[in-house]
Short mmCIF file of C-alpha atoms and ligand atoms in Angstrom, two decimals:
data_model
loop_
_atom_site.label_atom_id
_atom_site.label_comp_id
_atom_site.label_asym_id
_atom_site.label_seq_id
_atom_site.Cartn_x
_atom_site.Cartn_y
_atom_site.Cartn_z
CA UNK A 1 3.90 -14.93 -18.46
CA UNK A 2 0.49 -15.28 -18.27
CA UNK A 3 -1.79 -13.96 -15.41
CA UNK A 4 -5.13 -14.95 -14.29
CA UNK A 5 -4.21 -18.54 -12.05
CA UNK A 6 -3.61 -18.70 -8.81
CA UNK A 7 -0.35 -20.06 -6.97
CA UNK A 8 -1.11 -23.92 -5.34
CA UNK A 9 1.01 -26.84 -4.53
CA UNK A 10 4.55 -26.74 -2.74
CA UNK A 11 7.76 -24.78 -3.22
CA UNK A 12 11.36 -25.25 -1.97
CA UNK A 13 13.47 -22.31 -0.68
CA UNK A 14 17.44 -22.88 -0.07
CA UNK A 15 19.41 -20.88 1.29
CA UNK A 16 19.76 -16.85 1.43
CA UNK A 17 21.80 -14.86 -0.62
CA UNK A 18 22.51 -12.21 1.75
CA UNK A 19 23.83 -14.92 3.98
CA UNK A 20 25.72 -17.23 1.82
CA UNK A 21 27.26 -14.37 0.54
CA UNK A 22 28.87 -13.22 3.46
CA UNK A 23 29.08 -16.86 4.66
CA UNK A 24 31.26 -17.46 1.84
CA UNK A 25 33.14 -14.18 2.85
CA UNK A 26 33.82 -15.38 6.30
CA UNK A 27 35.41 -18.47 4.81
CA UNK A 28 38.72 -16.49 4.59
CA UNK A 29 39.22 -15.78 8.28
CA UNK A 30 40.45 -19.68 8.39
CA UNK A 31 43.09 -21.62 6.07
CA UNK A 32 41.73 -25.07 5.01
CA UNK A 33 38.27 -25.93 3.68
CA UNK A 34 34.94 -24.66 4.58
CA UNK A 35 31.58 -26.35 3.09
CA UNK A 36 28.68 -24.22 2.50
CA UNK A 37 25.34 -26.27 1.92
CA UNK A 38 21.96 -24.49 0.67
CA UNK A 39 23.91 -21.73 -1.17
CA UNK A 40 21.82 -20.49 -4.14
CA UNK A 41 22.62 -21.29 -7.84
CA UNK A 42 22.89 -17.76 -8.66
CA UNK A 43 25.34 -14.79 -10.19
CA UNK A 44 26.13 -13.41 -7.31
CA UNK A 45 27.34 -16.68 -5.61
CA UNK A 46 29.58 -16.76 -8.70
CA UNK A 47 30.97 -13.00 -8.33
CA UNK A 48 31.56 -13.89 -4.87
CA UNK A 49 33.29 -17.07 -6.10
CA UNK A 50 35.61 -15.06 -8.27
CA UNK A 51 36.33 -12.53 -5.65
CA UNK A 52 37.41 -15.25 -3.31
CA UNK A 53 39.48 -16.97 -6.65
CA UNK A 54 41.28 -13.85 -7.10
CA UNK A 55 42.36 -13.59 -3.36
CA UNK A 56 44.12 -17.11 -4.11
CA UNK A 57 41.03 -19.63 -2.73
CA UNK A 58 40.38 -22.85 -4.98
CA UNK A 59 36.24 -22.49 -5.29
CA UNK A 60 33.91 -24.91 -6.68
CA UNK A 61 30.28 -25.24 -6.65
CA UNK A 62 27.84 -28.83 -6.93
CA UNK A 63 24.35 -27.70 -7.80
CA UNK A 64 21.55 -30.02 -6.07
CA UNK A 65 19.29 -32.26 -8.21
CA UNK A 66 16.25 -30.59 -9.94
CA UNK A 67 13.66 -29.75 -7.39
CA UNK A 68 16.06 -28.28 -4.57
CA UNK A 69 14.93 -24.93 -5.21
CA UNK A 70 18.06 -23.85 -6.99
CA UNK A 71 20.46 -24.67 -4.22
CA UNK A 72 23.75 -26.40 -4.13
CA UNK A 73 27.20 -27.29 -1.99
CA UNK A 74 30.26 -24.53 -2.44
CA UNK A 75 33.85 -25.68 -1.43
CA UNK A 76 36.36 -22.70 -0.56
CA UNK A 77 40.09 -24.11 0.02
CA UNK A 78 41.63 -21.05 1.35
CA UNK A 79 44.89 -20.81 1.20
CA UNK A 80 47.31 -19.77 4.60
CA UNK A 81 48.18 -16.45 3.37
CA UNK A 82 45.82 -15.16 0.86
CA UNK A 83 45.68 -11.96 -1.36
CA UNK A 84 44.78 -8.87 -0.35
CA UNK A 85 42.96 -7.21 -3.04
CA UNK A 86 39.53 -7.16 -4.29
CA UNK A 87 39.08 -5.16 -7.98
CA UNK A 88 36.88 -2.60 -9.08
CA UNK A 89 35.87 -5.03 -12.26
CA UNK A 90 33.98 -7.60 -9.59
CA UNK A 91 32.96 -5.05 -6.51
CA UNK A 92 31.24 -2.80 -9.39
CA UNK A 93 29.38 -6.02 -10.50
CA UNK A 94 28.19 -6.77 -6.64
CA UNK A 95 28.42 -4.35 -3.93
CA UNK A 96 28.06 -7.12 -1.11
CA UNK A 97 31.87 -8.06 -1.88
CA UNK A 98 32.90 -5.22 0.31
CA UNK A 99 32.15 -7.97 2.81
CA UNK A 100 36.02 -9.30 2.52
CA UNK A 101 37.01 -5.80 3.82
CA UNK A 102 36.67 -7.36 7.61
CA UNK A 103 38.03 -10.72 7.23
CA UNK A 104 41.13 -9.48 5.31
CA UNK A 105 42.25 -6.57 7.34
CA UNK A 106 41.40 -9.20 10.58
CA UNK A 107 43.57 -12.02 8.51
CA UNK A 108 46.54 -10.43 7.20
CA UNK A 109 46.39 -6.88 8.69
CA UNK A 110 45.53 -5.21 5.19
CA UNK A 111 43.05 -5.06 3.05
CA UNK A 112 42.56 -3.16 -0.40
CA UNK A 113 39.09 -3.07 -1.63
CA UNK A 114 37.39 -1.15 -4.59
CA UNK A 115 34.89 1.22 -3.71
CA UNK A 116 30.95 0.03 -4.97
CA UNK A 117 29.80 3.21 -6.30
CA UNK A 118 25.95 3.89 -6.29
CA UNK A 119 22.91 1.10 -7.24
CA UNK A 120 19.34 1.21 -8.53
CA UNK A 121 17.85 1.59 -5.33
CA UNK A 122 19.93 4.69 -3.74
CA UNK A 123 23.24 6.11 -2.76
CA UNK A 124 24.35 3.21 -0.19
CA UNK A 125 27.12 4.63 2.30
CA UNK A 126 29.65 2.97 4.04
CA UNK A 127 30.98 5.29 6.61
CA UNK A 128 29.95 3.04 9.35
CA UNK A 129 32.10 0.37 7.95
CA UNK A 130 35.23 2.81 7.75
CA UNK A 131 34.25 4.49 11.28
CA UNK A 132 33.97 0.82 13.02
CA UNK A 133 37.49 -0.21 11.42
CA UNK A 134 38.93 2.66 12.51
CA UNK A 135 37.93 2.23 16.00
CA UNK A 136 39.29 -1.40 15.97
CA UNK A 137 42.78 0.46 15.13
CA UNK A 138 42.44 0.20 11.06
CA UNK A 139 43.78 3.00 9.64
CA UNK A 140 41.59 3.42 6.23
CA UNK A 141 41.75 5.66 3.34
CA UNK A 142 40.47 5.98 0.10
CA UNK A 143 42.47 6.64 -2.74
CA UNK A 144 42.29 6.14 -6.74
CA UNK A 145 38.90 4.13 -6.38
CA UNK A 146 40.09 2.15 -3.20
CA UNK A 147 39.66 1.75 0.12
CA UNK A 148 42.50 0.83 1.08
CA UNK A 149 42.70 -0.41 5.59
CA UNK A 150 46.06 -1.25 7.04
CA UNK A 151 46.03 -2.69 10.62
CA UNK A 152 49.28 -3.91 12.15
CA UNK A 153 46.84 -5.05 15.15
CA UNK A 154 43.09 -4.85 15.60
CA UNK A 155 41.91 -4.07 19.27
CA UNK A 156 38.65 -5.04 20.63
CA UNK A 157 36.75 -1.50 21.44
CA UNK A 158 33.13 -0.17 21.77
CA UNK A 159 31.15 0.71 18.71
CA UNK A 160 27.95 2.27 17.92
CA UNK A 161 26.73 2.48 14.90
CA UNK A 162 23.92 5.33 13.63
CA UNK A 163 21.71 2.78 12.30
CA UNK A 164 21.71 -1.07 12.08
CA UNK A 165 23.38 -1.46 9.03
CA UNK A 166 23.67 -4.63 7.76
CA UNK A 167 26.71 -4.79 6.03
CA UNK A 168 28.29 -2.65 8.84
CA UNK A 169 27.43 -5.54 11.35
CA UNK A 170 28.66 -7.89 9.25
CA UNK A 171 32.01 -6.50 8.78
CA UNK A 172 32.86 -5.58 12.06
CA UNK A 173 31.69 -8.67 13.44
CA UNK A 174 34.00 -9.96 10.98
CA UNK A 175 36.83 -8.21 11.86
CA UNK A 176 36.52 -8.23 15.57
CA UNK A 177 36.40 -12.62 15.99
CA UNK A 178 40.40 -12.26 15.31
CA UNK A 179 41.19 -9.04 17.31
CA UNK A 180 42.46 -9.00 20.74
CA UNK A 181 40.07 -8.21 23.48
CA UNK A 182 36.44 -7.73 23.44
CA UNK A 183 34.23 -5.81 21.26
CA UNK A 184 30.98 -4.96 21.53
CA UNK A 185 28.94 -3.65 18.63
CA UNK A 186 26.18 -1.23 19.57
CA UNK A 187 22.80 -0.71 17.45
CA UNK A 188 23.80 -3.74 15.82
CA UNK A 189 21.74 -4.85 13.08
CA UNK A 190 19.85 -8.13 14.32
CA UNK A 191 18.73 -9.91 10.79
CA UNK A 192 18.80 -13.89 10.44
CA UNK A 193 21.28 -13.39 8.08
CA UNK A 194 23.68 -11.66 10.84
CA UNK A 195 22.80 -14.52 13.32
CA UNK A 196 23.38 -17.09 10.67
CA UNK A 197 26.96 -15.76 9.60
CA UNK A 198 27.32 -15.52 13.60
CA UNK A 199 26.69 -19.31 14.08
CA UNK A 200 29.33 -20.39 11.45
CA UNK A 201 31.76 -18.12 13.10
CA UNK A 202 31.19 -19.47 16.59
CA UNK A 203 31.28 -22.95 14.66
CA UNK A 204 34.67 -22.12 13.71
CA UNK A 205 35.96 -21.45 17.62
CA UNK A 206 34.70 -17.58 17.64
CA UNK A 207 33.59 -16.40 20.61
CA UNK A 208 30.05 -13.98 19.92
CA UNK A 209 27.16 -13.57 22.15
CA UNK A 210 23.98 -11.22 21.69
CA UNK A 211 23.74 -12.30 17.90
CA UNK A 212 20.32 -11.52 16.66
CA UNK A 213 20.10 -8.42 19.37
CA UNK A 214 20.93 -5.00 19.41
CA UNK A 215 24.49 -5.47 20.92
CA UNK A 216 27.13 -8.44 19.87
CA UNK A 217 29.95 -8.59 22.04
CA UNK A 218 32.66 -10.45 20.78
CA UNK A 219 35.85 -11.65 22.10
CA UNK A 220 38.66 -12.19 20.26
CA UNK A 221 40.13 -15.65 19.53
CA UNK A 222 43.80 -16.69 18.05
CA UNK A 223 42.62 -18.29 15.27
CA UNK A 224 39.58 -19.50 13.31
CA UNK A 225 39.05 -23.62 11.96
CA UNK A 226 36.83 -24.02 8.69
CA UNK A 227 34.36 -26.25 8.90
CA UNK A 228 30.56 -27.62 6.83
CA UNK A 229 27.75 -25.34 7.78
CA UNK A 230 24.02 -24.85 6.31
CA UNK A 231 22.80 -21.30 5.13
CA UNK A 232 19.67 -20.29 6.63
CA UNK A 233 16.55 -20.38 4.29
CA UNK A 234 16.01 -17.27 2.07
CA UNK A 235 13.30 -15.26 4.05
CA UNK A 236 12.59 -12.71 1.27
CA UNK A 237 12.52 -15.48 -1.36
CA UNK A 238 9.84 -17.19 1.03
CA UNK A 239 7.96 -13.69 1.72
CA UNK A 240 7.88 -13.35 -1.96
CA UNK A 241 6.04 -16.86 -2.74
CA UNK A 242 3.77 -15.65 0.61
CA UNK A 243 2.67 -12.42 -0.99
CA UNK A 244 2.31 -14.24 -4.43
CA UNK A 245 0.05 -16.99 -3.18
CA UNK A 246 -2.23 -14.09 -1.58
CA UNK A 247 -2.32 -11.98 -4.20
CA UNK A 248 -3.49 -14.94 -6.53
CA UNK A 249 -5.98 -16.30 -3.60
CA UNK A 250 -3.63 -19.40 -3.65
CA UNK A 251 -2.46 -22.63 -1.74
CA UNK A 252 1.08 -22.68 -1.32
CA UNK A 253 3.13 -24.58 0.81
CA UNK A 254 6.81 -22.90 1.18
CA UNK A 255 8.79 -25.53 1.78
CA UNK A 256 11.84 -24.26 4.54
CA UNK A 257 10.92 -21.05 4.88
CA UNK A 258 10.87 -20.06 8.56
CA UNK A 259 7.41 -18.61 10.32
CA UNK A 260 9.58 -16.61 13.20
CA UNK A 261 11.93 -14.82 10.37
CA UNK A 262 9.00 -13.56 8.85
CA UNK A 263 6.77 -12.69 11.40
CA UNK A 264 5.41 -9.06 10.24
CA UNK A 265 5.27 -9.66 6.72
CA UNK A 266 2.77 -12.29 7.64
CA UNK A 267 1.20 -10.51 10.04
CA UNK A 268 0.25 -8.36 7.59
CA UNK A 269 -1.10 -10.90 5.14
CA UNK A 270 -3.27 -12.26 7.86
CA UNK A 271 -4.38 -8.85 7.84
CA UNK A 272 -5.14 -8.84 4.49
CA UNK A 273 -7.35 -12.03 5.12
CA UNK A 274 -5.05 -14.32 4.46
CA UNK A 275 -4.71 -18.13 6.67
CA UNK A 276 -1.19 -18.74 7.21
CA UNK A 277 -0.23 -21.70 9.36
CA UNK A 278 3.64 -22.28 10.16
CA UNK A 279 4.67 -25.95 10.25
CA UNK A 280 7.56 -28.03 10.93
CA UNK A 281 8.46 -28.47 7.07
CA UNK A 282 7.66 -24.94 6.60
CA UNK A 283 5.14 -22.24 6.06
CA UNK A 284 1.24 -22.52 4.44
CA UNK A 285 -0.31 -19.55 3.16
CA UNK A 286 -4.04 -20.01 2.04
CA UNK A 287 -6.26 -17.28 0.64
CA UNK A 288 -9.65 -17.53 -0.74
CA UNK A 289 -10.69 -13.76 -0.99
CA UNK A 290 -9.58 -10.40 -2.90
CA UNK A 291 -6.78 -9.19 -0.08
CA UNK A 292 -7.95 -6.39 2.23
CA UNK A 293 -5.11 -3.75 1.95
CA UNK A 294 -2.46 -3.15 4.61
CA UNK A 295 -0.09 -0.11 5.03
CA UNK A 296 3.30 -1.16 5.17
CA UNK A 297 6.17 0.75 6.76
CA UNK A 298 9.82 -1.09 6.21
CA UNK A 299 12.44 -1.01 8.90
CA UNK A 300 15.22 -2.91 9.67
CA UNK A 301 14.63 -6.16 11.54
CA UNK A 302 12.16 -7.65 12.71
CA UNK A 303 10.52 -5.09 10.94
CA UNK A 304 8.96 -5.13 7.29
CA UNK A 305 12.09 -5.97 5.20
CA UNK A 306 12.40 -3.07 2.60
CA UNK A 307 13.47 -6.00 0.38
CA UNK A 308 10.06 -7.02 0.61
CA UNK A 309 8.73 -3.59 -0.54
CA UNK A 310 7.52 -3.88 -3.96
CA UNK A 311 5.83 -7.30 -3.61
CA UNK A 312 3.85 -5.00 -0.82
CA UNK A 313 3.41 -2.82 -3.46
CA UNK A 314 2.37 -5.00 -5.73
CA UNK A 315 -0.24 -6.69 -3.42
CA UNK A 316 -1.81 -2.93 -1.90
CA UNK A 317 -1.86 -2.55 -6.29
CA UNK A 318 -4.29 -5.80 -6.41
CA UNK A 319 -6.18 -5.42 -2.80
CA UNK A 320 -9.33 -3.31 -2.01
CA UNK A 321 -9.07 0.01 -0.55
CA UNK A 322 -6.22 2.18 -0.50
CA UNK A 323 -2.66 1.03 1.29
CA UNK A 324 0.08 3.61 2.67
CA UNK A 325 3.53 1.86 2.01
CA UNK A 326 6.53 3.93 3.18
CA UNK A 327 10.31 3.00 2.49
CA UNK A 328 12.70 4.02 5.93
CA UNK A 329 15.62 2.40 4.63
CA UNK A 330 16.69 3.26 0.96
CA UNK A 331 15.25 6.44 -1.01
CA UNK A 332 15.37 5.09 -4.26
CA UNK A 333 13.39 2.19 -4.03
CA UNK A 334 10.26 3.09 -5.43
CA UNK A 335 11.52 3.71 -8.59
CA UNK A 336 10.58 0.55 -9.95
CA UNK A 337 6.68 1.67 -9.39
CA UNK A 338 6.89 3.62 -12.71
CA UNK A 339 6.92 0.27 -14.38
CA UNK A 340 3.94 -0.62 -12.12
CA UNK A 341 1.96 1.68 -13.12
CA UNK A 342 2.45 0.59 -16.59
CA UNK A 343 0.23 -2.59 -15.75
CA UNK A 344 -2.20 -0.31 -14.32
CA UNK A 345 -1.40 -0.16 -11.22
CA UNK A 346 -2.62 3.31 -8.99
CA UNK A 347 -0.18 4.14 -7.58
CA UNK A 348 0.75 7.44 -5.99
CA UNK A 349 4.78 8.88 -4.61
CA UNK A 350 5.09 11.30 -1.94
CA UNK A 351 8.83 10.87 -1.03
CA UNK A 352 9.07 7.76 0.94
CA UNK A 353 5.36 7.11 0.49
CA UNK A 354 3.71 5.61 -2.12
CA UNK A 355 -0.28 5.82 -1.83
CA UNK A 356 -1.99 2.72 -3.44
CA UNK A 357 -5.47 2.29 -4.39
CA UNK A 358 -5.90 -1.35 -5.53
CA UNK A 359 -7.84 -2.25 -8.50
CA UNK A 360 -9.21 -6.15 -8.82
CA UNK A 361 -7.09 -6.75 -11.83
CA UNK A 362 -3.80 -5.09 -13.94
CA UNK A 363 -3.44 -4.91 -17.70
CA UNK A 364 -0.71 -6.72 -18.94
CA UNK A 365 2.59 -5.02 -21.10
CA UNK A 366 6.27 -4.88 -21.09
CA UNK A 367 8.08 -4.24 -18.31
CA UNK A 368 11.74 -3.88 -17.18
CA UNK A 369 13.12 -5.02 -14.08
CA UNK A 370 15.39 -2.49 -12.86
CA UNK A 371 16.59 -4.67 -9.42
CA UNK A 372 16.28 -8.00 -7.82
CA UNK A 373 13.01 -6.99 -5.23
CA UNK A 374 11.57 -4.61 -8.11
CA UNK A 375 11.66 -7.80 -10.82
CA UNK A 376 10.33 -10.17 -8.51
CA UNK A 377 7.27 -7.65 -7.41
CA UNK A 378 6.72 -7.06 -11.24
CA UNK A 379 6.43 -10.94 -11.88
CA UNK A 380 3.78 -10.76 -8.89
CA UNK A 381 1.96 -7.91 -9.93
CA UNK A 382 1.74 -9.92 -13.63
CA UNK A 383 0.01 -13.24 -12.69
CA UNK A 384 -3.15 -10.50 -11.58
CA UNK A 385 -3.05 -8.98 -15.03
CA UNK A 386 -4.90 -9.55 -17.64
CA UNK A 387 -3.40 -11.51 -20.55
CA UNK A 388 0.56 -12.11 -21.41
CA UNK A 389 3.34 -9.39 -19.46
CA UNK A 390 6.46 -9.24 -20.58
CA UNK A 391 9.41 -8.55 -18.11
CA UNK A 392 12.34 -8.05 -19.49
CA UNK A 393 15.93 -7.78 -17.94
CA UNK A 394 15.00 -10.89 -15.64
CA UNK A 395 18.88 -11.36 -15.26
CA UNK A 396 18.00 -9.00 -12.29
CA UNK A 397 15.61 -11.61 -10.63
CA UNK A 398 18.23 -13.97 -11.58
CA UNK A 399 20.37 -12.44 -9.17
CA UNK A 400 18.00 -13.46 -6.28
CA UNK A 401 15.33 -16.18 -7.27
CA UNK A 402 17.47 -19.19 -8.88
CA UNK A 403 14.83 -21.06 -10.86
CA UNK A 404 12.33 -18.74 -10.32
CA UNK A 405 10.33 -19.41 -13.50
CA UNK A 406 11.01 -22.99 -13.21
CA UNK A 407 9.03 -23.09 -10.20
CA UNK A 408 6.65 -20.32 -11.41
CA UNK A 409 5.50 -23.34 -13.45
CA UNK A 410 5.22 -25.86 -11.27
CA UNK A 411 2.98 -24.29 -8.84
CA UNK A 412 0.28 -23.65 -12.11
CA UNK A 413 2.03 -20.31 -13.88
CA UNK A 414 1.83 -20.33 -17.65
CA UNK A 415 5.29 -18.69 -18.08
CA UNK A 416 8.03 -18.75 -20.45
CA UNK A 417 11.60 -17.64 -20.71
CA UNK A 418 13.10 -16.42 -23.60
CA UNK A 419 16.94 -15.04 -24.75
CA UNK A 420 16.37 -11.69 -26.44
CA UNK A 421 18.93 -10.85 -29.60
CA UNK A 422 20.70 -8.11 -28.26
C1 UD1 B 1 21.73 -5.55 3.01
C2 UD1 B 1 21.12 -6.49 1.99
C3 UD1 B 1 19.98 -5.80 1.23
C4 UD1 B 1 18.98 -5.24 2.20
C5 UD1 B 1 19.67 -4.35 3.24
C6 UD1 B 1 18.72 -3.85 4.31
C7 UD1 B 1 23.00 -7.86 1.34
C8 UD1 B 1 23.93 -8.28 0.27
N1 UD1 B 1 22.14 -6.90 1.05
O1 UD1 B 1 22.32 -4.47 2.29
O2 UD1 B 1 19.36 -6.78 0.39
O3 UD1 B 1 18.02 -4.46 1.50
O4 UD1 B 1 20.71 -5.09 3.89
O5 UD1 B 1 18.06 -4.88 4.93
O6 UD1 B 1 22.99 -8.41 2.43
N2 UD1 B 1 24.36 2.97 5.22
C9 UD1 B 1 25.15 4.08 5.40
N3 UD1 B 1 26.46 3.91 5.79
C10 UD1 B 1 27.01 2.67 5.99
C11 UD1 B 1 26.19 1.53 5.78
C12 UD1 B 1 24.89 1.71 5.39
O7 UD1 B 1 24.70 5.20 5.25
O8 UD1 B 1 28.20 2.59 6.33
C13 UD1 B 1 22.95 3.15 4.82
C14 UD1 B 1 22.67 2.67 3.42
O9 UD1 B 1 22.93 3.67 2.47
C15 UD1 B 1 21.19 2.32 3.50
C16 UD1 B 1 21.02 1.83 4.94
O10 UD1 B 1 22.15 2.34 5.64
O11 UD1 B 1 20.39 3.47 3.32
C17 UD1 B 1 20.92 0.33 5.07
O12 UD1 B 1 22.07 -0.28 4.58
P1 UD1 B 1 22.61 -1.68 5.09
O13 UD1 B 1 21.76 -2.17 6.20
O14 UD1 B 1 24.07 -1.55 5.32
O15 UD1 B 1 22.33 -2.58 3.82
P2 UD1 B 1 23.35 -3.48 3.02
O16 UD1 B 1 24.19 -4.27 3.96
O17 UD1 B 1 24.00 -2.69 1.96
#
């Protein structure tokens, strides 16, 4: 690719992966079919597809026409008594199928699923998944790779977890729409994504309310319907194209993206001196100036999203003055900023801190992505450096941005994508 332009005209986002993913998930709580619209065109869709094939579901996926922003429709036919067992082959490949742990052991009372192991960006627990289950009457235990939960009967209960995990949330929440009694989940994590996967399980007769706060309560029903539902729009893929078209003193309009999901991270560009103006079809973001920089500090919603991190980076890297950026949710995630600093970036680590003194331009070279968030700040941080950057290993932005480069190029990026001869 080849830095220097700036970012104008319009882009489309579809749906979120950490939604759909966990939408698709959900699917199994109910026999019959459930339509997902908006789900991205993108690997981990298809892991998820084969997890759900191998638990006995008939999958298939219709990709929108050209300009949808890489979206398409999924079909899951679930059968009335699926499988039970999720390898270490597909979990090792995507760490975000752990998220059939709760519908399984909620659907047929067991539920053997390999254990992730560890991930570019840190050691990523899930102790708070095991503690919650075990509270709803699971017994779990981990043997030869597995973990392996057995529940004759799940019984709503009171949980709190130690931090708003995500994935936690989602599970539980999971688990608890088909246990009897009420649950109530405390410190619950309160990201669109866990209010989206909320909505389709109230759509399909669950009974949840606080979704989107600190404490769901949900009461357990008999039995779930499938039905259509839309994913919400990707709010880090839309932060991303926000930071972009401020870092390149662009005109972007991003098409679906939602103001209110997003409200800090562009809080902060308006700090940087950027106009953003939220609309009905979506969100503008208009910059004319070299950013001002902002310190960032990530937390879990509505705070900064830590998935958001390196484009921060990436933007303190390209702004005037120096920027504090500190990571609160996973300790290896500025390990990606060694491959910053090989466009020049200043950039400086003290444990969760990274101190960055911006320079008006970068100097273009190779680069490897080593994650999703990492790639897509690296792509950023090239279109302010000078000449062509290289960054290889995009698979990893693959598994977050479908078309990424496609659309790189139509809002005015010289960029090219090529197959390297292994
Ligand atoms: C999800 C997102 C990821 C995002 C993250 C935080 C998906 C597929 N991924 O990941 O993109 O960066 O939320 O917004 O949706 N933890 C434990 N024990 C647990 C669970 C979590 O210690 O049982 C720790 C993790 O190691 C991590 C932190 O809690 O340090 C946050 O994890 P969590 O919120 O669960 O993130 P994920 O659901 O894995």
């Amino acid at each position: 690719m080849t830095g220097g332009g700036s970012l104008r005209g319009r882009v489309r986002v579809t749906g979120a992966k950490n939604s759909a993913l966990k939408l698709m998930a959900a699917a199994l709580l109910a026999s019959g079919r459930t339509t997902l619209e908006e789900v991205p065109d993108i690997l981990d869709v298809e892991i998820m597809s084969e997890v759900l094939r191998r638990l006995g579901c008939d999958v298939a996926f219709e990709r929108y026409p050209a300009g949808s922003g890489g979206g398409g429709r999924v079909h899951i036919e679930v059968p009335e008594r699926p499988s039970s067992e999720t390898d270490y082959d597909l979990v090792r490949r995507m760490r975000a199928s752990i998220s059939v742990l709760g519908p399984l052991v909620a659907r047929l009372g067991t539920a053997k699923v390999a254990l992730p192991g560890g991930d570019a960006i840190g050691s990523r627990g899930l102790d708070m998944h095991i503690a919650g289950l075990e509270r709803l009457g699971a017994t779990v235990v981990n043997e030869h790779g597995f973990l392996i939960a057995t529940a004759p009967k799940l019984v709503g209960t009171s949980i709190w977890l130690d931090f708003p995990s995500v994935g936690a949330t989602e599970n539980l929440v999971m688990a608890a729409v088909l246990a009897e009694g009420t649950t109530i989940v405390d410190n619950a994590a309160r990201e669109p994504e866990i209010t989206d996967l909320c909505r389709l399980l109230s759509a399909m007769g669950a009974r949840i309310d606080g979704a989107g706060t600190s404490t769901i309560a949900v009461e357990g029903v008999e039995e779930l319907q499938p039905v259509a539902y839309t994913t919400v729009p990707d709010r880090i893929v839309a932060g991303t194209w926000a930071i972009g078209a401020v870092m390149t003193r662009g005109d972007l309009l991003i098409e679906r993206a939602v103001a209110e999901h997003l409200s800090v991270p562009l809080e902060k560009l308006v700090s940087a001196g950027a106009t953003v103006e939220a609309r009905p079809d979506g969100v503008r973001v208009v910059m004319s100036d070299r950013p001002r920089c902002v310190d960032v500090v990530t937390l879990p919603y509505p705070g900064f999203p830590t998935d958001l991190q390196p484009m921060a980076v990436a933007l303190a890297a390209v702004s005037t003055g120096t920027a504090l950026i500190t990571e609160n949710v996973f300790e290896g995630r500025f390990m990606f900023v060694n491959e910053l600093v090989r466009l020049g970036a200043h950039v400086r680590i003290d444990g969760h801190h990274a101190v960055v003194r911006g320079r008006e331009r970068l100097s273009s070279a190779p680069v490897l992505a080593t994650d999703i968030r990492a790639g897509a700040g690296l792509v950023l941080a090239g279109l302010l450096s000078d000449g062509v950057t290289e960054v290889q290993d995009v698979r990893h932005i693959d598994r977050g941005y479908p078309d990424f480069a496609d659309q790189l190029r139509g809002v005015g990026v010289t960029i090219e994508r090529t197959e390297r001869p292994d």
